[in-house]
Amino acid sequence: MVGSVHVNGAVNGANGTEERLDELRRLLGKSDGDLLKIVSIGAGAWGSVFAALLQDAYGHFREKVQIRVWRRQGRAVDRSTAEHLFDVINSREDVLRRLIRRCAYLKYVEARLGDRTLYADEILRDGFCLNMVDTPLCPLKVVTNLQEAVWDADIVVNGLPSTETREVFEELSKYWKERISVPVIISLAKGIEASLDPIPRIITPTQMISSAAGVPTENILYLGGPNIASEIYNKEYANARICGSTKWRKPLAKFLRQPHFIVWDNSDIVTHEVMGGLKNVYAIGAGMVAALTNESATSKSVYFAHCTSEMIFITHLLTEQPEKLAGPLLADTYVTLLKGRNAWYGQMLAKGELRLDMGDSIKGKGMIQGISAVGAFFELLSQPSLSVLHPEENKQVAPAELCPILKRLYRILIKRELPVGDILQALRDETMNDPRERIEMAQSHTFYRPSLLGKP
């Protein structure tokens, strides 16, 4: 297969795939005949696609690498999803032939007829992610026993929502107590928690992993970027950034890079994680505005002007050199507004097709991370210890008071004391300041609060 191109787009041999694999194996101390073991924990859209990308690129080197996915067993596929999945299978000749060859097609026929119940881990083995059934993946090796999946893994990919990361990695720590060497962990999670005691600070998924599993921070990396999982697997050109220690981020960036998926590297892990969570906050509001104004380009642009000014304002609180994050933050925000699940969620709320009491885990979409991020950011930025000088009233106020959209989203989504339609009042309030003034304010003062990211 040297130099050949597979139907799924994976290129072998010609672009040095095996050489990159061998290079990473050497770095991890692997000898001949010793498998490099990679496991993705969690099987949401991005976690499943990430594992499938690795499987497509490296899975045929069976003597050198093993790629697996862990997900909980027992999640049933409902009848309507099974019917849709059947239609997807029959619309793709390559998928149809593959299932027939694997003697797996009949069970999808039976599920379509209601004569059989499919399970999420079962269909994942055939290449179908429950949160993304319209995009068939390659078949994946699925493990439902967490201890079996991770106890000797060399690289662990965190594909869990941030709200589940701590709990699962506390469980993992029990299996790693007797390990001589710790694994390398790549976190894909975008979300944050707020800690208010003893000082207000943000807790990111990589920090949760370190404290929960006892893994040194130099072995934990974050990978994120302006991309949509299904489009990446369909070979749309994309880029991402892997952040963390020099020892691991540069070789992993090289290992993960593919012709259609360019991976850069950066040392500033925590700030990039926080930015990944921040854009989800404002994406929900963007979806609301789009639905409430019948996709008015004018209203959406007004919202974008105000929400980006708030994000820039918050960025100045979080980092000493915010200008370095402007491009990545805006790019990630843009793609999320175009097609992300958080913007979709805001739209569905505004249209009345979803309700807040349905929770933040939505069928066919997975976890809506922006909801918990709204609560975390508002609670943090409401702390008096972080107060800044109000530009007009000449008094100290909590930063959240200068972020009217964040404040409205908190009252709608977390406190549930305002209707969804009230988000428009944040745009139509004639007392609202020009967003330019908020940016100028952030740029003209010493706003940086290193304590927010746990720095002295």
Short mmCIF file of C-alpha atoms in Angstrom, two decimals, residues 158 160-170 173 185 187 189-195 201-215 217 220 270 273 369 372 376:
data_model
loop_
_atom_site.label_atom_id
_atom_site.label_comp_id
_atom_site.label_asym_id
_atom_site.label_seq_id
_atom_site.Cartn_x
_atom_site.Cartn_y
_atom_site.Cartn_z
CA ASN A 158 -9.67 13.03 26.67
CA LEU A 160 -15.09 13.73 27.49
CA PRO A 161 -17.09 16.89 28.19
CA SER A 162 -15.39 19.06 30.81
CA THR A 163 -18.30 18.34 33.16
CA GLU A 164 -17.38 14.63 33.22
CA THR A 165 -13.60 14.91 33.03
CA ARG A 166 -12.80 15.07 36.74
CA GLU A 167 -14.98 12.12 37.72
CA VAL A 168 -13.61 9.78 35.06
CA PHE A 169 -9.96 10.69 35.63
CA GLU A 170 -10.35 10.14 39.37
CA SER A 173 -5.98 7.24 38.82
CA ILE A 185 -2.73 12.89 27.78
CA SER A 187 -7.36 16.81 26.11
CA ALA A 189 -12.40 19.26 26.14
CA LYS A 190 -13.65 22.85 25.86
CA GLY A 191 -15.22 24.05 29.07
CA ILE A 192 -14.29 25.44 32.46
CA GLU A 193 -15.21 25.30 36.13
CA ALA A 194 -15.14 28.20 38.59
CA SER A 195 -13.41 27.99 41.96
CA ARG A 201 -9.98 31.30 39.60
CA ILE A 202 -10.74 29.24 36.51
CA ILE A 203 -10.19 25.48 36.50
CA THR A 204 -9.63 24.00 33.04
CA PRO A 205 -9.92 20.36 31.94
CA THR A 206 -6.14 19.84 31.89
CA GLN A 207 -5.96 21.13 35.47
CA MET A 208 -8.83 18.80 36.43
CA ILE A 209 -6.92 15.89 34.89
CA SER A 210 -3.70 16.72 36.71
CA SER A 211 -5.34 16.99 40.13
CA ALA A 212 -7.71 14.04 39.65
CA ALA A 213 -5.25 11.56 38.14
CA GLY A 214 -1.98 12.80 39.59
CA VAL A 215 -0.39 13.18 36.16
CA THR A 217 1.29 18.90 33.95
CA ILE A 220 -0.94 16.87 29.65
CA VAL A 270 -4.37 27.23 29.96
CA GLU A 273 -8.32 26.21 26.91
CA GLN A 369 -20.69 23.00 27.06
CA SER A 372 -21.93 25.51 32.33
CA ALA A 376 -18.63 29.71 35.53
#
